[in-house]
Amino acid sequence: MKNIVLIGFMGTGKSAIGRKLAACLDREFVDTDAEIENITGKTIAKLFACDGEIRFRSEETLMVKKLAKQENLVIATGGGMVLNPENVRLLSQNGVFICLTCKSEVICQRIKNKKSRPLLLKGNLFTRVNELLNERSEAYSIAEYTIDTGSCAIEEAIEQIVNYLQEKDYL
Ligand code: S3P
């Protein structure tokens, strides 16, 4: 069975929903950021600070190469994963992309007190989130199904994703 690949901006719920979705489908769950932290022994914030974004992005692609060979996974990607067309190409070979989205107000509310996202530390949070969302809208549009996680509870989001996957015979 194809991997279920959750994409979307920071704070849209990829990790929280991915973990529960995997449990619900009895599949293995992989959070790419958490895996990169395990492999490098550094938090994402520390990896960015010590080694730079380029190193982080190359760790992401190494991770994708590994995951693309597997099946039956639920994968929560980092918000910038789909910016690299090579990552998209690899993951799409054996994966279905589901995008989680929500309004920038909701994203800011969810992440305003967290210091773990290096790309959002500078300047005004709301402005920065909107700027990045605009830059990335095309990248996120590769998903074949998109769900707004700001307007429903986690359980409802999962139900809708499962319904979609069943309809399309992915399960
Ligand atoms: C990033 C999103 C983060 C993490 C890194 C870069 C991005 O993951 O991979 O800080 O470029 O959007 P989350 O989407 O899980 O916050």
XYZ file of N, CA, C and O and ligand atoms in Angstrom:
700
model
N 0.839 -1.205 0.000
C 0.000 0.000 0.000
C 0.872 1.253 0.000
O 1.911 1.293 0.651
N 0.389 2.263 -0.701
C 1.157 3.512 -0.799
C 1.326 4.192 0.555
O 0.435 4.103 1.417
N 2.418 4.920 0.696
C 2.595 5.752 1.890
C 1.606 6.919 1.846
O 1.303 7.435 0.771
N 1.170 7.331 3.006
C 0.321 8.522 3.102
C 1.234 9.649 3.571
O 1.816 9.561 4.658
N 1.393 10.662 2.734
C 2.380 11.700 2.999
C 1.664 13.015 3.326
O 1.010 13.613 2.452
N 1.764 13.433 4.572
C 1.112 14.684 4.976
C 2.055 15.849 4.720
O 3.184 15.874 5.213
N 1.574 16.798 3.923
C 2.365 17.993 3.645
C 1.574 19.216 4.128
O 0.393 19.111 4.455
N 2.248 20.359 4.145
C 1.555 21.582 4.546
C 2.420 22.441 5.452
O 3.482 22.011 5.917
N 1.941 23.630 5.675
C 2.712 24.629 6.418
C 2.885 24.229 7.890
O 2.123 23.414 8.426
N 3.891 24.845 8.500
C 4.122 24.662 9.945
C 2.838 24.987 10.723
O 2.135 25.945 10.394
N 2.563 24.188 11.729
C 1.426 24.490 12.596
C 0.075 24.049 12.062
O -0.962 24.372 12.645
N 0.065 23.303 10.966
C -1.232 22.866 10.436
C -1.666 21.529 11.032
O -2.763 21.042 10.739
N -0.789 20.910 11.820
C -1.180 19.680 12.530
C -0.669 18.388 11.917
O -1.191 17.314 12.225
N 0.361 18.463 11.087
C 0.845 17.255 10.392
C 1.284 16.155 11.378
O 0.945 14.991 11.203
N 2.033 16.551 12.393
C 2.544 15.536 13.327
C 1.419 14.961 14.193
O 1.303 13.742 14.345
N 0.593 15.840 14.743
C -0.481 15.380 15.636
C -1.475 14.502 14.875
O -1.847 13.409 15.332
N -1.865 14.958 13.695
C -2.841 14.193 12.903
C -2.195 12.924 12.346
O -2.792 11.844 12.355
N -0.941 13.051 11.894
C -0.237 11.889 11.336
C -0.121 10.757 12.344
O -0.386 9.597 12.020
N 0.226 11.106 13.575
C 0.398 10.070 14.605
C -0.922 9.327 14.851
O -0.962 8.104 14.884
N -2.011 10.099 14.958
C -3.319 9.462 15.222
C -3.843 8.706 14.004
O -4.481 7.665 14.123
N -3.576 9.259 12.836
C -4.018 8.598 11.602
C -3.315 7.239 11.473
O -3.939 6.226 11.130
N -2.024 7.237 11.777
C -1.256 5.990 11.694
C -1.815 4.959 12.675
O -2.005 3.788 12.321
N -2.122 5.404 13.886
C -2.666 4.482 14.885
C -4.011 3.927 14.404
O -4.287 2.736 14.510
N -4.794 4.808 13.850
C -6.127 4.443 13.375
C -6.045 3.417 12.225
O -6.880 2.525 12.120
N -5.022 3.553 11.384
C -4.879 2.637 10.234
C -3.938 1.476 10.535
O -3.662 0.659 9.658
N -3.427 1.456 11.773
C -2.473 0.431 12.177
C -1.235 0.423 11.261
O -0.809 -0.615 10.758
N -0.712 1.593 11.038
C 0.485 1.745 10.212
C 1.602 2.372 11.034
O 1.350 3.010 12.056
N 2.814 2.239 10.521
C 3.954 2.893 11.180
C 3.904 4.393 10.878
O 3.566 4.796 9.756
N 4.239 5.197 11.889
C 4.256 6.649 11.711
C 5.697 7.159 11.702
O 6.492 6.777 12.549
N 5.995 8.010 10.719
C 7.327 8.624 10.671
C 7.174 10.135 10.593
O 6.480 10.657 9.715
N 7.807 10.820 11.528
C 7.838 12.285 11.511
C 9.244 12.663 11.051
O 10.214 12.406 11.762
N 9.342 13.241 9.859
C 10.693 13.437 9.281
C 11.565 14.343 10.156
O 12.754 14.097 10.310
N 10.978 15.379 10.747
C 11.784 16.260 11.607
C 12.334 15.491 12.819
O 13.507 15.628 13.167
N 11.473 14.673 13.416
C 11.904 13.899 14.597
C 13.006 12.911 14.202
O 13.981 12.716 14.940
N 12.865 12.310 13.013
C 13.891 11.365 12.538
C 15.224 12.078 12.308
O 16.283 11.569 12.649
N 15.151 13.258 11.725
C 16.378 14.026 11.465
C 17.030 14.412 12.803
O 18.254 14.370 12.955
N 16.205 14.747 13.772
C 16.750 15.065 15.101
C 17.452 13.849 15.701
O 18.535 13.949 16.262
N 16.860 12.668 15.536
C 17.479 11.437 16.057
C 18.809 11.158 15.374
O 19.800 10.834 16.028
N 18.794 11.262 14.061
C 19.991 10.911 13.284
C 21.142 11.879 13.545
O 22.291 11.481 13.707
N 20.821 13.165 13.598
C 21.898 14.154 13.750
C 22.245 14.411 15.219
O 23.279 14.998 15.518
N 21.350 14.017 16.114
C 21.573 14.284 17.531
C 21.391 15.760 17.879
O 21.816 16.216 18.946
N 20.743 16.495 16.972
C 20.488 17.926 17.230
C 19.012 18.233 17.015
O 18.381 17.616 16.147
N 18.503 19.186 17.761
C 17.132 19.632 17.477
C 17.175 20.377 16.137
O 18.247 20.811 15.695
N 16.014 20.533 15.528
C 15.962 21.250 14.243
C 16.518 22.669 14.437
O 17.290 23.167 13.621
N 16.140 23.302 15.544
C 16.620 24.668 15.807
C 18.148 24.691 15.872
O 18.802 25.573 15.310
N 18.723 23.700 16.546
C 20.177 23.651 16.694
C 20.853 23.329 15.358
O 21.900 23.895 15.025
N 20.234 22.449 14.600
C 20.785 22.084 13.283
C 20.849 23.314 12.373
O 21.869 23.576 11.719
N 19.773 24.088 12.353
C 19.762 25.329 11.565
C 20.847 26.278 12.070
O 21.590 26.865 11.294
N 20.910 26.422 13.404
C 21.833 27.414 13.983
C 23.296 27.008 13.779
O 24.134 27.844 13.449
N 23.597 25.730 13.966
C 25.006 25.296 13.890
C 25.440 25.001 12.463
O 26.556 25.324 12.076
N 24.576 24.348 11.689
C 25.011 23.844 10.381
C 24.321 24.527 9.202
O 24.697 24.296 8.057
N 23.263 25.288 9.489
C 22.599 26.041 8.427
C 21.454 25.281 7.771
O 21.337 24.063 7.882
N 20.622 26.053 7.050
C 19.437 25.451 6.415
C 19.831 24.455 5.321
O 19.156 23.438 5.127
N 20.947 24.738 4.622
C 21.342 23.847 3.513
C 21.590 22.428 4.033
O 21.162 21.438 3.447
N 22.262 22.346 5.183
C 22.526 21.023 5.783
C 21.190 20.348 6.154
O 20.990 19.155 5.882
N 20.279 21.131 6.749
C 18.972 20.572 7.113
C 18.255 20.030 5.875
O 17.716 18.926 5.879
N 18.272 20.817 4.796
C 17.571 20.392 3.578
C 18.206 19.130 2.990
O 17.515 18.296 2.417
N 19.534 18.997 3.126
C 20.137 17.774 2.581
C 19.799 16.573 3.467
O 19.609 15.466 2.969
N 19.669 16.793 4.771
C 19.210 15.706 5.652
C 17.782 15.299 5.270
O 17.433 14.116 5.294
N 16.968 16.285 4.922
C 15.586 15.986 4.528
C 15.564 15.090 3.283
O 14.818 14.105 3.240
N 16.392 15.433 2.316
C 16.400 14.645 1.080
C 16.939 13.233 1.316
O 16.416 12.261 0.756
N 17.946 13.107 2.185
C 18.429 11.761 2.541
C 17.313 10.936 3.160
O 17.128 9.755 2.855
N 16.552 11.596 4.013
C 15.430 10.937 4.687
C 14.375 10.488 3.659
O 13.871 9.367 3.713
N 14.071 11.378 2.728
C 13.086 11.071 1.691
C 13.533 9.857 0.878
O 12.735 8.965 0.566
N 14.816 9.811 0.545
C 15.323 8.687 -0.258
C 15.077 7.368 0.470
O 14.733 6.368 -0.130
N 15.258 7.405 1.779
C 15.049 6.200 2.584
C 13.548 5.834 2.643
O 13.172 4.696 2.418
N 12.731 6.828 2.911
C 11.300 6.570 3.113
C 10.586 6.178 1.817
O 9.637 5.389 1.840
N 11.066 6.728 0.706
C 10.398 6.461 -0.578
C 10.497 4.990 -0.968
O 9.709 4.508 -1.776
N 11.449 4.281 -0.369
C 11.604 2.850 -0.692
C 10.667 1.985 0.149
O 10.567 0.786 -0.069
N 10.045 2.605 1.154
C 9.186 1.821 2.040
C 7.712 1.965 1.640
O 7.367 2.779 0.793
N 6.880 1.182 2.290
C 5.453 1.301 2.013
C 4.655 1.216 3.310
O 5.224 0.948 4.378
N 3.373 1.501 3.195
C 2.458 1.412 4.356
C 2.742 2.411 5.473
O 2.284 2.206 6.598
N 3.497 3.437 5.179
C 3.816 4.404 6.234
C 2.812 5.554 6.229
O 2.207 5.852 5.203
N 2.700 6.208 7.379
C 2.107 7.547 7.413
C 3.284 8.471 7.717
O 3.977 8.297 8.725
N 3.527 9.427 6.820
C 4.697 10.293 6.973
C 4.250 11.736 7.203
O 3.496 12.297 6.390
N 4.713 12.338 8.292
C 4.486 13.776 8.507
C 5.769 14.474 8.057
O 6.842 14.225 8.616
N 5.661 15.296 7.037
C 6.848 15.981 6.515
C 7.029 17.328 7.203
O 6.078 17.888 7.753
N 8.239 17.878 7.118
C 8.458 19.252 7.541
C 7.811 20.174 6.513
O 7.684 19.803 5.337
N 7.423 21.353 6.946
C 6.674 22.265 6.070
C 7.370 22.667 4.782
O 6.723 23.092 3.826
N 8.691 22.518 4.733
C 9.416 22.929 3.528
C 9.836 21.764 2.646
O 10.487 21.959 1.614
N 9.463 20.577 3.018
C 9.885 19.374 2.289
C 9.537 19.429 0.803
O 10.341 19.066 -0.058
N 8.326 19.884 0.492
C 7.884 19.832 -0.904
C 8.446 20.971 -1.760
O 8.123 21.076 -2.943
N 9.287 21.809 -1.171
C 9.885 22.890 -1.960
C 10.945 22.337 -2.909
O 11.298 22.973 -3.895
N 11.465 21.165 -2.598
C 12.467 20.545 -3.457
C 11.774 19.529 -4.372
O 11.271 18.509 -3.903
N 11.751 19.799 -5.677
C 11.048 18.918 -6.611
C 11.555 17.473 -6.561
O 10.791 16.541 -6.817
N 12.819 17.302 -6.201
C 13.365 15.940 -6.104
C 12.672 15.161 -4.971
O 12.357 13.981 -5.117
N 12.420 15.839 -3.859
C 11.701 15.195 -2.750
C 10.298 14.768 -3.200
O 9.832 13.678 -2.880
N 9.652 15.654 -3.934
C 8.288 15.376 -4.404
C 8.308 14.192 -5.375
O 7.497 13.269 -5.275
N 9.273 14.214 -6.272
C 9.370 13.131 -7.260
C 9.544 11.786 -6.548
O 8.845 10.817 -6.830
N 10.463 11.752 -5.594
C 10.742 10.499 -4.892
C 9.530 10.022 -4.089
O 9.131 8.862 -4.179
N 8.945 10.928 -3.324
C 7.825 10.517 -2.464
C 6.588 10.138 -3.271
O 5.796 9.296 -2.851
N 6.415 10.760 -4.451
C 5.209 10.480 -5.234
C 5.274 9.103 -5.908
O 4.251 8.565 -6.314
N 6.469 8.516 -5.982
C 6.573 7.192 -6.601
C 5.742 6.160 -5.852
O 5.202 5.239 -6.431
N 5.692 6.323 -4.549
C 4.951 5.349 -3.760
C 4.143 6.031 -2.646
O 4.032 5.505 -1.548
N 3.634 7.220 -2.955
C 2.936 7.937 -1.892
C 1.784 8.768 -2.404
O 1.762 9.173 -3.566
N 0.835 9.001 -1.527
C -0.278 9.894 -1.849
C -0.139 11.132 -0.950
O 0.003 11.016 0.263
N -0.152 12.297 -1.589
C 0.039 13.547 -0.845
C -1.298 14.099 -0.347
O -2.216 14.333 -1.134
N -1.351 14.338 0.950
C -2.518 14.976 1.560
C -2.009 16.273 2.195
O -1.049 16.249 2.975
N -2.637 17.373 1.846
C -2.173 18.657 2.400
C -3.069 19.110 3.552
O -4.299 19.107 3.441
N -2.439 19.505 4.653
C -3.176 20.112 5.755
C -2.975 21.616 5.641
O -1.867 22.097 5.413
N -4.059 22.327 5.805
C -3.967 23.770 5.659
C -4.759 24.430 6.784
O -5.556 23.775 7.448
N -4.504 25.700 7.036
C -5.404 26.499 7.860
C -5.028 27.967 7.719
O -3.970 28.293 7.187
N -5.913 28.828 8.182
C -5.710 30.274 8.032
C -4.455 30.699 8.785
O -4.133 30.128 9.834
N -3.826 31.766 8.285
C -2.594 32.231 8.935
C -2.835 32.649 10.388
O -1.975 32.480 11.244
N -4.045 33.161 10.691
C -4.363 33.545 12.076
C -4.268 32.316 12.991
O -3.761 32.396 14.104
N -4.797 31.205 12.503
C -4.800 29.969 13.308
C -3.368 29.456 13.473
O -2.958 29.059 14.571
N -2.615 29.497 12.398
C -1.217 29.040 12.460
C -0.461 29.863 13.512
O 0.232 29.309 14.369
N -0.629 31.176 13.458
C 0.090 32.048 14.405
C -0.324 31.754 15.838
O 0.512 31.708 16.737
N -1.596 31.565 16.041
C -2.096 31.248 17.380
C -1.445 29.966 17.908
O -1.019 29.892 19.049
N -1.329 28.987 17.026
C -0.779 27.691 17.446
C 0.723 27.738 17.722
O 1.231 26.979 18.539
N 1.432 28.597 16.993
C 2.888 28.506 17.127
C 3.533 29.729 17.780
O 4.754 29.770 17.902
N 2.719 30.656 18.251
C 3.297 31.921 18.703
C 4.276 31.796 19.872
O 5.210 32.579 19.976
N 4.087 30.810 20.724
C 4.997 30.710 21.871
C 6.094 29.664 21.702
O 6.798 29.336 22.636
N 6.222 29.134 20.501
C 7.208 28.075 20.284
C 8.456 28.647 19.622
O 8.366 29.428 18.677
N 9.592 28.208 20.128
C 10.851 28.733 19.594
C 11.539 27.700 18.691
O 12.688 27.844 18.323
N 10.790 26.651 18.358
C 11.421 25.518 17.672
C 11.479 25.662 16.154
O 12.007 24.814 15.472
N 10.898 26.769 15.619
C 10.863 26.893 14.160
C 11.722 28.065 13.684
O 11.293 29.213 13.664
N 12.947 27.741 13.284
C 13.930 28.778 12.969
C 13.496 29.762 11.881
O 13.875 30.928 11.920
N 12.645 29.293 10.952
C 12.263 30.193 9.854
C 11.274 31.263 10.293
O 11.007 32.209 9.568
N 10.750 31.103 11.511
C 9.730 32.057 11.961
C 10.204 32.926 13.122
O 9.404 33.577 13.776
N 11.478 32.915 13.355
C 11.957 33.644 14.542
C 12.199 35.131 14.298
O 12.210 35.919 15.222
N 12.400 35.481 13.022
C 12.726 36.886 12.753
C 11.504 37.687 12.329
O 10.677 37.189 11.568
N 11.406 38.929 12.814
C 10.356 39.846 12.372
C 8.989 39.507 12.933
O 8.855 38.710 13.851
N 7.994 40.129 12.335
C 6.621 39.942 12.796
C 6.085 38.583 12.330
O 6.147 38.257 11.141
N 5.574 37.813 13.285
C 5.169 36.431 12.983
C 4.093 36.364 11.894
O 4.208 35.600 10.931
N 3.053 37.196 12.043
C 1.935 37.155 11.100
C 2.395 37.492 9.677
O 2.033 36.824 8.701
N 3.237 38.518 9.579
C 3.750 38.931 8.266
C 4.583 37.811 7.650
O 4.457 37.479 6.475
N 5.445 37.246 8.466
C 6.345 36.188 7.985
C 5.565 34.945 7.534
O 5.851 34.360 6.485
N 4.570 34.562 8.327
C 3.762 33.389 7.977
C 3.059 33.638 6.635
O 3.078 32.791 5.739
N 2.469 34.824 6.467
C 1.770 35.120 5.209
C 2.713 35.150 4.019
O 2.366 34.678 2.930
N 3.893 35.709 4.260
C 4.907 35.770 3.201
C 5.258 34.348 2.725
O 5.228 34.047 1.538
N 5.558 33.482 3.680
C 5.938 32.105 3.330
C 4.763 31.338 2.720
O 4.938 30.565 1.776
N 3.569 31.566 3.243
C 2.390 30.880 2.688
C 2.206 31.266 1.218
O 1.922 30.412 0.378
N 2.401 32.547 0.905
C 2.275 32.988 -0.493
C 3.330 32.335 -1.362
O 3.033 31.814 -2.437
N 4.567 32.333 -0.856
C 5.657 31.729 -1.629
C 5.421 30.249 -1.900
O 5.865 29.712 -2.895
N 4.749 29.592 -0.964
C 4.658 28.135 -1.027
C 3.336 27.581 -1.559
O 3.184 26.361 -1.666
N 2.388 28.472 -1.865
C 1.054 27.957 -2.208
C 1.108 26.961 -3.370
O 0.404 25.948 -3.363
N 1.963 27.237 -4.346
C 2.050 26.337 -5.494
C 2.622 24.974 -5.080
O 2.144 23.926 -5.520
N 3.637 25.016 -4.222
C 4.266 23.765 -3.784
C 3.250 22.872 -3.063
O 3.211 21.658 -3.265
N 2.395 23.473 -2.252
C 1.418 22.670 -1.515
C 0.270 22.183 -2.416
O -0.443 21.249 -2.061
N 0.124 22.837 -3.575
C -1.004 22.466 -4.440
C -0.801 21.123 -5.149
O -1.701 20.648 -5.838
N 0.340 20.480 -4.962
C 0.544 19.152 -5.563
C -0.309 18.084 -4.890
O -0.453 16.994 -5.408
N -0.853 18.399 -3.705
C -1.614 17.384 -2.961
C -2.894 17.038 -3.707
O -3.521 17.901 -4.321
N -3.280 15.778 -3.635
C -4.518 15.425 -4.311
C -5.737 15.634 -3.409
O -6.868 15.623 -3.873
N -5.485 15.841 -2.120
C -6.596 16.132 -1.210
C -6.093 17.112 -0.165
O -4.990 16.949 0.359
N -6.889 18.134 0.094
C -6.491 19.160 1.062
C -7.584 19.304 2.106
O -8.765 19.293 1.781
N -7.160 19.431 3.346
C -8.159 19.576 4.404
C -7.785 20.743 5.327
O -6.623 20.901 5.703
N -8.780 21.557 5.656
C -8.570 22.706 6.535
C -8.690 22.237 7.984
O -9.783 21.900 8.447
N -7.565 22.202 8.675
C -7.572 21.673 10.041
C -7.943 22.750 11.066
O -8.005 22.476 12.261
N -8.170 23.967 10.577
C -8.556 25.045 11.500
C -10.040 25.024 11.772
O -10.532 25.637 12.722
N -10.783 24.314 10.909
C -12.235 24.381 11.042
C -12.847 23.073 11.536
O -14.059 22.901 11.508
N -12.007 22.142 11.960
C -12.573 20.898 12.508
C -11.640 20.306 13.565
O -10.465 20.651 13.631
N -12.177 19.412 14.371
C -11.371 18.739 15.400
C -10.467 17.700 14.725
O -10.741 17.270 13.604
N -9.395 17.327 15.441
C -8.442 16.344 14.892
C -9.169 15.074 14.422
O -8.915 14.558 13.345
N -10.098 14.596 15.237
C -10.797 13.339 14.904
C -11.579 13.476 13.596
O -11.631 12.562 12.797
N -12.188 14.669 13.418
C -12.952 14.887 12.177
C -12.024 14.932 10.977
O -12.342 14.407 9.905
N -10.873 15.580 11.158
C -9.905 15.676 10.067
C -9.483 14.266 9.661
O -9.426 13.933 8.469
N -9.222 13.434 10.659
C -8.795 12.065 10.378
C -9.899 11.295 9.645
O -9.653 10.592 8.674
N -11.119 11.493 10.107
C -12.240 10.804 9.466
C -12.344 11.190 7.987
O -12.520 10.346 7.115
N -12.170 12.489 7.729
C -12.270 12.944 6.337
C -11.137 12.390 5.480
O -11.331 12.023 4.329
N -9.947 12.332 6.058
C -8.806 11.789 5.301
C -9.047 10.302 5.012
O -8.869 9.840 3.883
N -9.482 9.568 6.032
C -9.732 8.133 5.850
C -10.829 7.920 4.798
O -10.703 7.066 3.910
N -11.885 8.724 4.861
C -12.954 8.596 3.863
C -12.408 8.797 2.457
O -12.722 8.047 1.538
N -11.579 9.829 2.314
C -10.995 10.090 0.993
C -10.148 8.907 0.523
O -10.286 8.435 -0.603
N -9.302 8.407 1.416
C -8.397 7.308 1.038
C -9.186 6.048 0.670
O -8.819 5.333 -0.265
N -10.290 5.826 1.378
C -11.126 4.658 1.066
C -11.801 4.822 -0.290
O -11.796 3.918 -1.114
N -12.337 6.042 -0.494
C -12.999 6.333 -1.775
C -12.078 6.059 -2.964
O -12.502 5.579 -4.001
N -10.813 6.423 -2.771
C -9.843 6.298 -3.878
C -9.134 4.942 -3.877
O -8.180 4.736 -4.624
N -9.592 4.057 -2.986
C -8.995 2.704 -2.923
C -7.519 2.683 -2.528
O -6.769 1.832 -2.981
N -7.133 3.612 -1.694
C -5.737 3.628 -1.228
C -5.564 2.762 0.028
O -4.455 2.525 0.449
N -6.682 2.332 0.598
C -6.556 1.559 1.846
C -6.935 0.096 1.623
O -7.716 -0.217 0.754
C 10.101 24.002 8.118
C 9.152 23.374 8.876
C 9.471 22.650 10.108
C 10.907 22.139 10.072
C 11.846 23.268 9.769
C 11.548 23.941 8.425
C 9.665 24.737 6.906
O 8.606 21.530 10.269
O 11.039 21.134 9.109
O 11.771 24.195 10.815
O 10.512 25.064 6.051
O 8.454 24.990 6.789
P 7.043 21.642 10.700
O 6.244 21.927 9.462
O 6.734 20.291 11.252
O 6.948 22.711 11.720
